Every structure is written in structure tokens, then in C-alpha cells.
Amino acid sequence: MTSRILVVEDQEPIRALLATVLARAGFEVDVADDGAIGLQLAKANPPAVVLLDLMMPGMHGYELIQNLRAFPGTARVPIVVLSAKAYASDHRKALDMGASAYVQKPFDTDDILRLVTSFIERTTLTFWGVRGSCAAPGPETARYGGNTPCVTIEHDGHILILDAGTGIRKLGLHLMAAAAGRPLSLDLLVSHTHWDHIQGFPFFVPAYIPGNRLNVYGPRSAEKPLEKVLRGQMDVEYFPVALGDLAAQLAFTEYRGQPWQVGPFHVRPGYLNHPGLTLGFRIEVGGLCITYATDTEPFRTLLPMSPSAHRDSGAFGRTQDQALVELVRGADVYIADAQYTPEEYKKKTGWGHTNYADAVETAIEAGAKHLVLFSHDPMHDDAEVDHKLSECRAMIARRGVPLTVSAASEMVPLHLPTPAPAAATPKSA
Ligand SMILES: [Zn+2]
């Protein structure tokens, strides 16, 4: 099927050039010279990728990004900003608002084609729930979101679900709408069975539909099989429907030390430092590596605080922390526990979470490319998450390392272009 690209650009020569180059490469192209017309076209027929200018009369580019992100049919479409604006603040603003890439004019048409193609053959991360410990909905958390953990990785038509916090409820509705009556085969990785990571499971509609299949992967707890723990939260004392009433076919796989191949996703679990048995996941797909490691606390800070601490506890802790560093090593994206500020962590040591500064340290040590702050504390409003993010940016700038950082935000997708095998010779246009 031919992919449709929408070009929204008020300067006629650039619009015509892009339309010609994209059409020649085999894409269907829609063009608009204003944001409002672009939005109309996108809503009527959602494109595979949107290329848009920032400075346009009528509805400008920032407003168009906002509107595209707010409309369900285009909420997760990759958006490439093409602008002559070279200010870092404009780049950041566009990306923070949900743009997937920012290309400064003048551009090379070969680069644009490569970028568009990479987004079509893309891997997409979507955050359906970002909050640690307890859901925290309300106007004060509306921007980053109040649901507990649930993340999806989509690649080439396959979807992998990470955790079943309250965010999975909305994901279930989205999957049902997209399936339009066709049976679903879904894969869910559960990091651990603390309530905030499983409490959305009883509200996951696809699990109630006969003909659907749900494969659940996770750790075996010290006492009970994974299935029994999930069944436990649906006991009659807590919930009106039992796990046995779920009409989909359910299959459970517990971690026994071997990696899992789940469709195109190669998953290497590793234990994290958190009360009970908790897994982080290193997921490789399409030449990319994504590490999901939330609900974890550094051994190096925790062990010296223990009543049975030893003078070598700090040094020993650092060696134990290497397991997490290896799980993150070279990751394109590291979704990290960043629940607390360093000040809060001093009062909450031993609670099984960590602070943003530790997340930055681990990302730098492991050579990760993009750190996503995750598991936002329920006490943190949007302004506090903004503050954590700016502190991380300052830390990274001081260290002078090429690490991107963002804060997980519900329904703001992260599009990861497929790594290019080799760059073609640039051609000016
Ligand atoms: Zn936990």
C-alpha cells in the first residue's frame, strides 16, 4: 500500500519541491499552504507522516502539532518539522509538543526521503501510564498523565505491552477499536506484580473477548506462580469478575533465566533491586535497543544504609549496580525509574525507587542515547516533572555527553527511526 505524506508549507517553491521529490519516490502526497487546511486534510485521511513548517500564516506549526496530537486519528502520526529557525529553544519546544524530528532549512531532499522512510518503517513507543505507586489523575497532572505504568512498543505491525497498570485500560479500548472485530494475539511483559503494575489488568477489554489470545510473561514470585498472583487481585473480595471468567485464551511464561523471543522482539530480562522479584527488560527490535527498567534502587546507596552494613558495602553495591548498567548498555532508549528528586530520595531510601540524578548517572555510564524519565511520583505535579527534566538537562550539559532526555508523557509517542544501514551520498536541492 502506498503511504501518504502530508506536506504543510506556505512557501510554494519548497512545497512544490517536496511534493515532487516524495511523489517521485512513490509516495502519495497531500499538500496544504496553511495549518488549518493541513489539519482538515489530516483528519479526513490520516497520513503516514506529516512534514510541516513552523512559521505559517493562519494556524502556525506549533498549533498544528497540538491539534494533530489532540485528534485520535493523528495522535501518534510522526511529525517532522522543517524550519529555518535555528534556535535551540524552538527545536526543544517542537519536540516537547510532540514533533518526532526537527530538520533545519535549507535541507537536503535525500535526507528528507531517508527520514520519511525511516518513520514509515519505524518503531513507536507509546506511554499509556507513566505514574509510579498510585494513579494520580487531576488537572495538576494532566500534561504528563496520572495512570500507573503501561508502555507499548510497536514495530512492523507487532505490539509488545510492558506492564498492566491503569494505563492498560485505555490501551485495551484502542486495540479493540483498531481490531474492528478481528481476533487479537497480544504479548504482555509484567515487570513485577506490585499493584501499580497489574491493577489495570482486570479492565483490559481484549482479555474478555473469546478468540483473543494473551501471552503474559513475567517473574515467578517467591511463593506463587505469576498466574496465581494475577488471579489473586481478582478474588471475589476485591473484584466482581474472576480471572477464569476472562474469555480470551491466556498463557503464562515465567522467567527462568533465558531470554524470550516474542514476535520480532528479543527480550532479555534482568533482575532489578526492588522489594520482591522485579524484572527489567532489554528489548531488541529492528536494529534498535530499548531498556525498560523501572522500580529499582541503586545498591550503592542502599547497602551502606542497611543495619548490617559493612565498610565495603558501598564498593560492593557499585559492583552489583553493574547488572543494571549492562541491561542498559548502548540502549537507544532507556526508560528509567526517576520517581524522586535526590532530596526526596534521602527520606525514601529503601522504598525500592530512585531519583532522576541516579537515572542520569546510569544512562551516562551505560552510554544510552535517550533517557526517558518514568514512574513519576504521584506527589509530583506537571511543574515538578518539568523541574526534574530541566535539572537532568543541566546535569547532562555539565557532563558534556550526547544524551537526550525527556519525561514520559501519556499519549505523546516516541517514534524511533529504523537505523539506516549506510548513508547515501548527499545531494543538494
Ligand atoms: Zn514496585
CSV table of C-alpha atoms and ligand atoms in Angstrom, one decimal:
chain,number,residue,atom,x,y,z
A,1,MET,CA,0.0,0.0,0.0
A,2,THR,CA,1.3,3.4,-0.9
A,3,SER,CA,2.0,5.6,2.1
A,4,ARG,CA,0.5,9.1,2.1
A,5,ILE,CA,2.6,12.0,3.2
A,6,LEU,CA,1.1,15.4,4.2
A,7,VAL,CA,3.2,18.5,3.4
A,8,VAL,CA,2.1,21.7,5.2
A,9,GLU,CA,4.3,24.6,4.0
A,10,ASP,CA,3.3,28.1,3.0
A,11,GLN,CA,6.3,28.8,0.7
A,12,GLU,CA,5.3,27.5,-2.7
A,13,PRO,CA,8.8,26.6,-4.1
A,14,ILE,CA,9.6,24.4,-1.0
A,15,ARG,CA,6.1,22.8,-1.0
A,16,ALA,CA,6.4,22.0,-4.8
A,17,LEU,CA,9.9,20.6,-4.3
A,18,LEU,CA,8.9,18.3,-1.5
A,19,ALA,CA,5.7,17.2,-3.4
A,20,THR,CA,7.8,16.3,-6.5
A,21,VAL,CA,10.6,14.5,-4.6
A,22,LEU,CA,8.1,12.5,-2.5
A,23,ALA,CA,5.9,11.6,-5.4
A,24,ARG,CA,8.9,10.5,-7.5
A,25,ALA,CA,9.9,8.2,-4.6
A,26,GLY,CA,6.5,6.6,-4.8
A,27,PHE,CA,4.6,8.3,-2.0
A,28,GLU,CA,1.1,9.8,-2.3
A,29,VAL,CA,1.3,13.4,-1.4
A,30,ASP,CA,-1.2,15.8,0.1
A,31,VAL,CA,-0.2,19.5,0.3
A,32,ALA,CA,-1.5,22.4,2.2
A,33,ASP,CA,-0.3,26.0,2.4
A,34,ASP,CA,-1.7,26.7,5.9
A,35,GLY,CA,-2.0,24.8,9.2
A,36,ALA,CA,-5.8,24.8,9.2
A,37,ILE,CA,-6.1,23.3,5.8
A,38,GLY,CA,-3.4,20.8,6.7
A,39,LEU,CA,-5.3,19.8,9.8
A,40,GLN,CA,-8.5,19.3,7.8
A,41,LEU,CA,-6.7,17.0,5.3
A,42,ALA,CA,-5.0,15.0,8.1
A,43,LYS,CA,-8.3,14.5,9.9
A,44,ALA,CA,-10.1,13.4,6.7
A,45,ASN,CA,-7.4,11.0,5.7
A,46,PRO,CA,-4.7,10.4,8.4
A,47,PRO,CA,-1.3,10.4,6.7
A,48,ALA,CA,1.7,8.1,7.4
A,49,VAL,CA,4.0,11.1,8.1
A,50,VAL,CA,3.4,14.9,8.3
A,51,LEU,CA,6.0,17.4,7.2
A,52,LEU,CA,5.3,20.9,8.5
A,53,ASP,CA,6.7,24.3,8.6
A,54,LEU,CA,6.6,26.4,11.8
A,55,MET,CA,6.1,30.0,10.6
A,56,MET,CA,2.9,29.9,8.6
A,57,PRO,CA,0.1,32.5,8.4
A,58,GLY,CA,-3.3,31.4,9.9
A,59,MET,CA,-2.6,28.3,12.0
A,60,HIS,CA,1.1,28.1,12.6
A,61,GLY,CA,3.2,25.0,13.0
A,62,TYR,CA,3.1,24.7,16.8
A,63,GLU,CA,-0.7,25.0,16.8
A,64,LEU,CA,-0.9,22.3,14.1
A,65,ILE,CA,1.3,20.0,16.2
A,66,GLN,CA,-1.0,20.5,19.2
A,67,ASN,CA,-4.1,19.9,17.1
A,68,LEU,CA,-2.7,16.8,15.4
A,69,ARG,CA,-1.7,15.3,18.8
A,70,ALA,CA,-5.2,16.0,20.2
A,71,PHE,CA,-7.1,14.3,17.4
A,72,PRO,CA,-7.3,10.4,18.0
A,73,GLY,CA,-6.7,9.6,14.3
A,74,THR,CA,-3.4,11.6,14.1
A,75,ALA,CA,-2.3,11.5,17.8
A,76,ARG,CA,0.5,9.1,17.0
A,77,VAL,CA,1.5,10.1,13.4
A,78,PRO,CA,5.2,11.0,13.1
A,79,ILE,CA,5.6,14.8,12.6
A,80,VAL,CA,8.7,16.2,11.0
A,81,VAL,CA,9.2,19.9,11.5
A,82,LEU,CA,11.0,21.7,8.7
A,83,SER,CA,12.0,25.2,9.7
A,84,ALA,CA,14.5,28.0,9.1
A,85,LYS,CA,14.5,28.7,12.9
A,86,ALA,CA,17.9,27.6,14.3
A,87,TYR,CA,17.2,28.5,18.0
A,88,ALA,CA,17.6,25.5,20.4
A,89,SER,CA,14.5,26.7,22.2
A,90,ASP,CA,12.4,26.3,19.1
A,91,HIS,CA,13.9,22.8,18.4
A,92,ARG,CA,13.1,21.8,22.0
A,93,LYS,CA,9.6,23.3,22.0
A,94,ALA,CA,8.6,21.5,18.9
A,95,LEU,CA,9.9,18.2,20.2
A,96,ASP,CA,8.3,18.7,23.7
A,97,MET,CA,5.0,19.4,22.0
A,98,GLY,CA,5.2,16.1,20.2
A,99,ALA,CA,7.1,16.6,17.0
A,100,SER,CA,9.2,13.5,16.1
A,101,ALA,CA,12.1,15.2,14.4
A,102,TYR,CA,13.3,18.8,13.6
A,103,VAL,CA,15.1,19.5,10.3
A,104,GLN,CA,16.6,22.9,9.8
A,105,LYS,CA,16.2,24.6,6.4
A,106,PRO,CA,17.8,24.5,4.0
A,107,PHE,CA,17.6,20.8,3.8
A,108,ASP,CA,18.8,18.0,1.5
A,109,THR,CA,16.0,16.2,-0.2
A,110,ASP,CA,17.8,12.9,0.2
A,111,ASP,CA,17.9,13.4,4.0
A,112,ILE,CA,14.2,14.1,4.0
A,113,LEU,CA,13.4,11.0,2.0
A,114,ARG,CA,15.6,8.9,4.3
A,115,LEU,CA,13.8,10.4,7.4
A,116,VAL,CA,10.3,9.8,6.0
A,117,THR,CA,11.1,6.2,5.0
A,118,SER,CA,12.6,5.6,8.4
A,119,PHE,CA,9.4,6.8,10.1
A,120,ILE,CA,7.3,4.6,7.9
A,121,GLU,CA,9.4,1.5,8.9
A,122,ARG,CA,9.5,2.8,12.4
A,123,THR,CA,9.4,1.6,15.9
A,124,THR,CA,6.9,3.5,18.1
A,125,LEU,CA,6.9,3.8,21.9
A,126,THR,CA,3.7,4.9,23.5
A,127,PHE,CA,3.2,5.7,27.2
A,128,TRP,CA,-0.3,4.8,28.3
A,129,GLY,CA,0.6,5.2,32.0
A,130,VAL,CA,3.7,6.9,33.5
A,131,ARG,CA,3.0,7.2,37.2
A,132,GLY,CA,4.7,5.1,39.9
A,133,SER,CA,3.0,3.7,43.1
A,134,CYS,CA,-0.5,5.1,42.7
A,135,ALA,CA,-2.7,6.7,40.0
A,136,ALA,CA,-2.8,10.5,40.3
A,137,PRO,CA,-5.3,11.9,37.9
A,138,GLY,CA,-6.4,15.5,38.0
A,139,PRO,CA,-5.7,18.9,36.5
A,140,GLU,CA,-2.3,19.2,38.2
A,141,THR,CA,-1.0,16.0,36.4
A,142,ALA,CA,-3.0,16.4,33.1
A,143,ARG,CA,0.0,17.1,30.9
A,144,TYR,CA,2.2,14.2,31.8
A,145,GLY,CA,-0.6,11.9,32.9
A,146,GLY,CA,-1.9,10.2,36.0
A,147,ASN,CA,-2.1,6.5,35.1
A,148,THR,CA,0.2,3.8,36.5
A,149,PRO,CA,2.7,2.0,34.2
A,150,CYS,CA,1.8,0.7,30.8
A,151,VAL,CA,4.0,1.2,27.7
A,152,THR,CA,3.8,-0.3,24.2
A,153,ILE,CA,6.5,-0.8,21.6
A,154,GLU,CA,5.1,-1.2,18.1
A,155,HIS,CA,7.2,-2.5,15.3
A,156,ASP,CA,6.2,-3.6,11.8
A,157,GLY,CA,2.6,-4.3,12.8
A,158,HIS,CA,3.6,-6.1,16.1
A,159,ILE,CA,2.9,-4.7,19.5
A,160,LEU,CA,4.6,-5.5,22.8
A,161,ILE,CA,2.9,-4.4,26.0
A,162,LEU,CA,5.0,-3.5,29.1
A,163,ASP,CA,3.2,-3.7,32.4
A,164,ALA,CA,-0.5,-3.6,33.2
A,165,GLY,CA,-1.0,-0.5,35.3
A,166,THR,CA,-4.2,1.6,35.0
A,167,GLY,CA,-2.9,2.8,31.6
A,168,ILE,CA,-3.6,-0.6,30.0
A,169,ARG,CA,-7.4,0.1,30.3
A,170,LYS,CA,-7.2,2.8,27.5
A,171,LEU,CA,-4.8,0.7,25.5
A,172,GLY,CA,-7.4,-2.1,25.6
A,173,LEU,CA,-10.0,0.2,24.2
A,174,HIS,CA,-7.6,1.4,21.5
A,175,LEU,CA,-6.7,-2.2,20.5
A,176,MET,CA,-10.4,-3.2,20.3
A,177,ALA,CA,-11.2,-0.3,18.1
A,178,ALA,CA,-8.2,-0.9,15.8
A,179,ALA,CA,-9.0,-4.7,15.5
A,180,ALA,CA,-12.6,-3.9,14.3
A,181,GLY,CA,-13.8,-7.4,15.3
A,182,ARG,CA,-10.7,-9.3,14.2
A,183,PRO,CA,-9.1,-11.6,16.8
A,184,LEU,CA,-6.1,-10.2,18.7
A,185,SER,CA,-2.9,-12.0,19.7
A,186,LEU,CA,-1.2,-9.9,22.3
A,187,ASP,CA,2.0,-10.1,24.4
A,188,LEU,CA,2.3,-8.6,27.8
A,189,LEU,CA,5.5,-8.4,29.8
A,190,VAL,CA,4.9,-7.8,33.5
A,191,SER,CA,8.0,-6.4,35.4
A,192,HIS,CA,6.6,-7.4,38.8
A,193,THR,CA,3.3,-7.8,40.4
A,194,HIS,CA,3.2,-4.8,42.7
A,195,TRP,CA,-0.3,-3.4,42.5
A,196,ASP,CA,0.5,-0.4,40.4
A,197,HIS,CA,1.9,-2.6,37.6
A,198,ILE,CA,-1.1,-5.0,37.4
A,199,GLN,CA,-4.1,-3.1,38.6
A,200,GLY,CA,-5.3,-2.2,35.1
A,201,PHE,CA,-5.3,-5.9,34.1
A,202,PRO,CA,-8.9,-6.6,35.2
A,203,PHE,CA,-10.1,-3.7,33.0
A,204,PHE,CA,-8.2,-4.8,29.8
A,205,VAL,CA,-11.1,-5.5,27.5
A,206,PRO,CA,-9.3,-7.7,24.9
A,207,ALA,CA,-8.8,-10.3,27.7
A,208,TYR,CA,-12.6,-10.7,27.9
A,209,ILE,CA,-13.2,-11.5,24.2
A,210,PRO,CA,-13.4,-15.1,23.1
A,211,GLY,CA,-11.0,-15.8,20.2
A,212,ASN,CA,-8.3,-13.4,21.5
A,213,ARG,CA,-5.0,-14.7,22.8
A,214,LEU,CA,-3.0,-13.1,25.6
A,215,ASN,CA,0.6,-14.2,26.3
A,216,VAL,CA,1.8,-13.0,29.7
A,217,TYR,CA,5.5,-13.0,30.6
A,218,GLY,CA,6.9,-12.1,34.0
A,219,PRO,CA,8.8,-13.2,37.1
A,220,ARG,CA,7.8,-16.1,39.3
A,221,SER,CA,7.3,-14.7,42.8
A,222,ALA,CA,8.9,-16.3,45.8
A,223,GLU,CA,5.7,-18.1,46.7
A,224,LYS,CA,3.2,-18.2,43.9
A,225,PRO,CA,3.1,-18.6,40.2
A,226,LEU,CA,2.5,-15.4,38.1
A,227,GLU,CA,-0.9,-16.6,37.1
A,228,LYS,CA,-2.0,-17.1,40.7
A,229,VAL,CA,-0.8,-13.6,41.7
A,230,LEU,CA,-2.8,-12.1,38.8
A,231,ARG,CA,-5.8,-14.3,39.8
A,232,GLY,CA,-5.4,-13.1,43.4
A,233,GLN,CA,-6.3,-9.4,42.6
A,234,MET,CA,-9.5,-10.7,41.0
A,235,ASP,CA,-10.6,-12.7,44.1
A,236,VAL,CA,-14.2,-12.0,45.0
A,237,GLU,CA,-13.2,-9.9,47.9
A,238,TYR,CA,-11.6,-7.4,45.6
A,239,PHE,CA,-13.3,-7.7,42.2
A,240,PRO,CA,-16.6,-8.8,40.7
A,241,VAL,CA,-15.1,-10.9,37.9
A,242,ALA,CA,-12.6,-13.8,38.3
A,243,LEU,CA,-9.6,-14.4,36.1
A,244,GLY,CA,-11.3,-17.6,35.0
A,245,ASP,CA,-14.1,-15.5,33.5
A,246,LEU,CA,-11.8,-13.9,31.0
A,247,ALA,CA,-12.8,-15.5,27.8
A,248,ALA,CA,-9.6,-14.9,25.9
A,249,GLN,CA,-7.0,-17.7,25.8
A,250,LEU,CA,-4.4,-16.8,28.4
A,251,ALA,CA,-0.9,-18.3,28.5
A,252,PHE,CA,1.7,-17.6,31.2
A,253,THR,CA,5.5,-17.8,30.9
A,254,GLU,CA,7.7,-17.2,33.9
A,255,TYR,CA,11.3,-16.1,33.7
A,256,ARG,CA,13.7,-19.0,34.2
A,257,GLY,CA,17.0,-17.3,33.2
A,258,GLN,CA,16.6,-17.5,29.4
A,259,PRO,CA,15.7,-14.6,27.0
A,260,TRP,CA,12.3,-14.7,25.3
A,261,GLN,CA,11.7,-14.2,21.6
A,262,VAL,CA,8.3,-12.5,21.4
A,263,GLY,CA,7.4,-12.0,17.7
A,264,PRO,CA,10.1,-9.7,16.3
A,265,PHE,CA,11.1,-8.6,19.8
A,266,HIS,CA,14.2,-10.2,21.5
A,267,VAL,CA,13.7,-9.7,25.2
A,268,ARG,CA,16.5,-10.2,27.8
A,269,PRO,CA,15.1,-9.8,31.3
A,270,GLY,CA,17.3,-8.9,34.3
A,271,TYR,CA,16.6,-8.6,38.0
A,272,LEU,CA,16.3,-5.1,39.4
A,273,ASN,CA,16.9,-4.0,43.0
A,274,HIS,CA,13.3,-3.7,44.3
A,275,PRO,CA,11.4,-5.5,47.1
A,276,GLY,CA,10.3,-8.9,45.8
A,277,LEU,CA,11.4,-10.2,42.4
A,278,THR,CA,11.3,-7.5,39.8
A,279,LEU,CA,12.4,-7.6,36.2
A,280,GLY,CA,13.8,-5.0,33.8
A,281,PHE,CA,13.8,-5.8,30.1
A,282,ARG,CA,16.3,-5.2,27.4
A,283,ILE,CA,14.3,-5.4,24.2
A,284,GLU,CA,16.0,-5.5,20.7
A,285,VAL,CA,13.9,-5.0,17.6
A,286,GLY,CA,14.6,-3.6,14.1
A,287,GLY,CA,18.2,-2.8,14.9
A,288,LEU,CA,17.1,-0.8,18.0
A,289,CYS,CA,17.5,-1.4,21.7
A,290,ILE,CA,15.0,-0.3,24.3
A,291,THR,CA,15.6,-0.9,28.0
A,292,TYR,CA,12.6,-0.7,30.4
A,293,ALA,CA,13.9,-0.7,33.9
A,294,THR,CA,11.6,0.9,36.4
A,295,ASP,CA,11.1,0.2,40.1
A,296,THR,CA,14.7,-0.1,41.0
A,297,GLU,CA,17.1,1.4,43.6
A,298,PRO,CA,20.9,1.6,43.5
A,299,PHE,CA,22.7,-0.9,45.6
A,300,ARG,CA,25.5,1.6,46.1
A,301,THR,CA,23.3,3.9,48.1
A,302,LEU,CA,21.0,1.4,49.7
A,303,LEU,CA,23.6,-1.2,51.1
A,304,PRO,CA,25.6,1.3,53.2
A,305,MET,CA,22.3,2.3,54.9
A,306,SER,CA,21.4,-1.3,55.9
A,307,PRO,CA,21.6,-2.2,59.6
A,308,SER,CA,24.1,-4.9,58.6
A,309,ALA,CA,26.2,-2.6,56.5
A,310,HIS,CA,29.9,-3.3,56.2
A,311,ARG,CA,32.7,-0.9,55.4
A,312,ASP,CA,32.8,-2.4,51.9
A,313,SER,CA,29.0,-2.1,51.3
A,314,GLY,CA,29.3,1.0,49.1
A,315,ALA,CA,32.0,-0.5,46.9
A,316,PHE,CA,30.2,-3.9,46.8
A,317,GLY,CA,27.0,-2.0,45.9
A,318,ARG,CA,28.7,-0.4,42.9
A,319,THR,CA,29.6,-3.8,41.5
A,320,GLN,CA,26.0,-5.0,41.9
A,321,ASP,CA,24.8,-1.9,40.1
A,322,GLN,CA,26.7,-3.1,37.0
A,323,ALA,CA,23.9,-5.6,36.2
A,324,LEU,CA,21.6,-2.6,35.5
A,325,VAL,CA,24.3,-0.8,33.6
A,326,GLU,CA,24.7,-3.9,31.3
A,327,LEU,CA,21.0,-4.1,30.8
A,328,VAL,CA,21.1,-0.5,29.6
A,329,ARG,CA,24.4,-0.7,27.7
A,330,GLY,CA,24.2,1.3,24.5
A,331,ALA,CA,20.4,1.5,24.5
A,332,ASP,CA,18.7,3.8,22.0
A,333,VAL,CA,16.1,4.4,24.7
A,334,TYR,CA,16.3,3.8,28.4
A,335,ILE,CA,13.0,4.1,30.2
A,336,ALA,CA,14.2,4.6,33.8
A,337,ASP,CA,12.9,4.9,37.3
A,338,ALA,CA,13.2,8.6,38.2
A,339,GLN,CA,10.5,8.7,40.8
A,340,TYR,CA,12.1,11.1,43.3
A,341,THR,CA,14.3,14.1,43.5
A,342,PRO,CA,17.7,13.5,45.1
A,343,GLU,CA,16.4,15.4,48.3
A,344,GLU,CA,13.3,13.2,48.4
A,345,TYR,CA,15.3,10.1,48.0
A,346,LYS,CA,17.2,10.8,51.2
A,347,LYS,CA,13.9,10.4,53.1
A,348,LYS,CA,12.7,7.5,51.0
A,349,THR,CA,15.8,5.3,50.8
A,350,GLY,CA,14.8,1.7,50.9
A,351,TRP,CA,11.4,2.2,49.2
A,352,GLY,CA,12.6,0.5,46.1
A,353,HIS,CA,12.8,3.5,43.8
A,354,THR,CA,15.4,6.0,42.8
A,355,ASN,CA,15.9,9.6,41.8
A,356,TYR,CA,16.5,11.4,38.5
A,357,ALA,CA,20.2,12.0,39.2
A,358,ASP,CA,20.8,8.3,39.5
A,359,ALA,CA,18.9,7.6,36.3
A,360,VAL,CA,21.2,10.2,34.5
A,361,GLU,CA,24.3,8.6,36.0
A,362,THR,CA,23.3,5.1,34.9
A,363,ALA,CA,22.4,6.3,31.4
A,364,ILE,CA,25.8,8.1,31.0
A,365,GLU,CA,27.7,5.1,32.4
A,366,ALA,CA,25.9,2.7,30.0
A,367,GLY,CA,26.2,5.0,27.0
A,368,ALA,CA,22.5,5.2,26.4
A,369,LYS,CA,21.3,7.6,23.7
A,370,HIS,CA,17.9,8.7,25.1
A,371,LEU,CA,16.9,8.7,28.7
A,372,VAL,CA,13.1,8.7,29.4
A,373,LEU,CA,12.2,9.7,33.0
A,374,PHE,CA,9.5,7.4,34.1
A,375,SER,CA,7.5,6.3,37.2
A,376,HIS,CA,6.7,9.9,38.1
A,377,ASP,CA,5.9,10.3,41.8
A,378,PRO,CA,2.1,10.7,42.5
A,379,MET,CA,3.0,13.7,44.6
A,380,HIS,CA,4.7,15.4,41.6
A,381,ASP,CA,2.5,17.8,39.6
A,382,ASP,CA,3.4,18.7,36.0
A,383,ALA,CA,5.6,21.6,37.1
A,384,GLU,CA,7.6,19.3,39.3
A,385,VAL,CA,8.2,16.9,36.4
A,386,ASP,CA,9.2,19.9,34.3
A,387,HIS,CA,11.7,20.8,37.1
A,388,LYS,CA,13.1,17.3,37.2
A,389,LEU,CA,13.6,17.3,33.4
A,390,SER,CA,15.4,20.7,33.4
A,391,GLU,CA,17.6,19.5,36.3
A,392,CYS,CA,18.5,16.5,34.2
A,393,ARG,CA,19.3,18.6,31.2
A,394,ALA,CA,21.5,20.8,33.2
A,395,MET,CA,23.4,17.7,34.6
A,396,ILE,CA,23.9,16.3,31.1
A,397,ALA,CA,25.1,19.7,29.8
A,398,ARG,CA,27.6,19.9,32.6
A,399,ARG,CA,28.9,16.5,31.7
A,400,GLY,CA,29.1,17.3,28.0
A,401,VAL,CA,27.7,14.0,26.9
A,402,PRO,CA,25.4,13.3,23.9
A,403,LEU,CA,22.4,12.1,25.9
A,404,THR,CA,18.9,13.2,25.1
A,405,VAL,CA,16.5,13.3,28.0
A,406,SER,CA,12.7,13.5,28.1
A,407,ALA,CA,10.0,12.8,30.6
A,408,ALA,CA,7.4,10.1,29.8
A,409,SER,CA,4.1,11.7,28.9
A,410,GLU,CA,0.9,9.8,28.3
A,411,MET,CA,-0.1,9.6,24.6
A,412,VAL,CA,2.9,11.5,23.4
A,413,PRO,CA,4.5,8.9,21.2
A,414,LEU,CA,8.2,8.5,20.7
A,415,HIS,CA,9.0,7.5,17.1
A,416,LEU,CA,12.3,5.7,16.6
A,417,PRO,CA,13.6,5.8,13.1
A,418,THR,CA,15.0,2.5,11.9
A,419,PRO,CA,18.8,2.8,11.9
A,420,ALA,CA,20.0,3.5,8.3
A,421,PRO,CA,22.3,0.7,7.0
A,422,ALA,CA,24.5,3.2,5.2
A,423,ALA,CA,24.2,6.9,4.4
A,424,ALA,CA,23.8,7.6,0.7
A,425,THR,CA,25.9,10.4,-0.8
A,426,PRO,CA,24.2,13.7,0.0
A,427,LYS,CA,22.8,15.7,-2.9
A,428,SER,CA,21.9,19.3,-2.6
A,429,ALA,CA,18.5,20.6,-3.5
B,1,ZN,ZN,7.1,-1.9,42.6
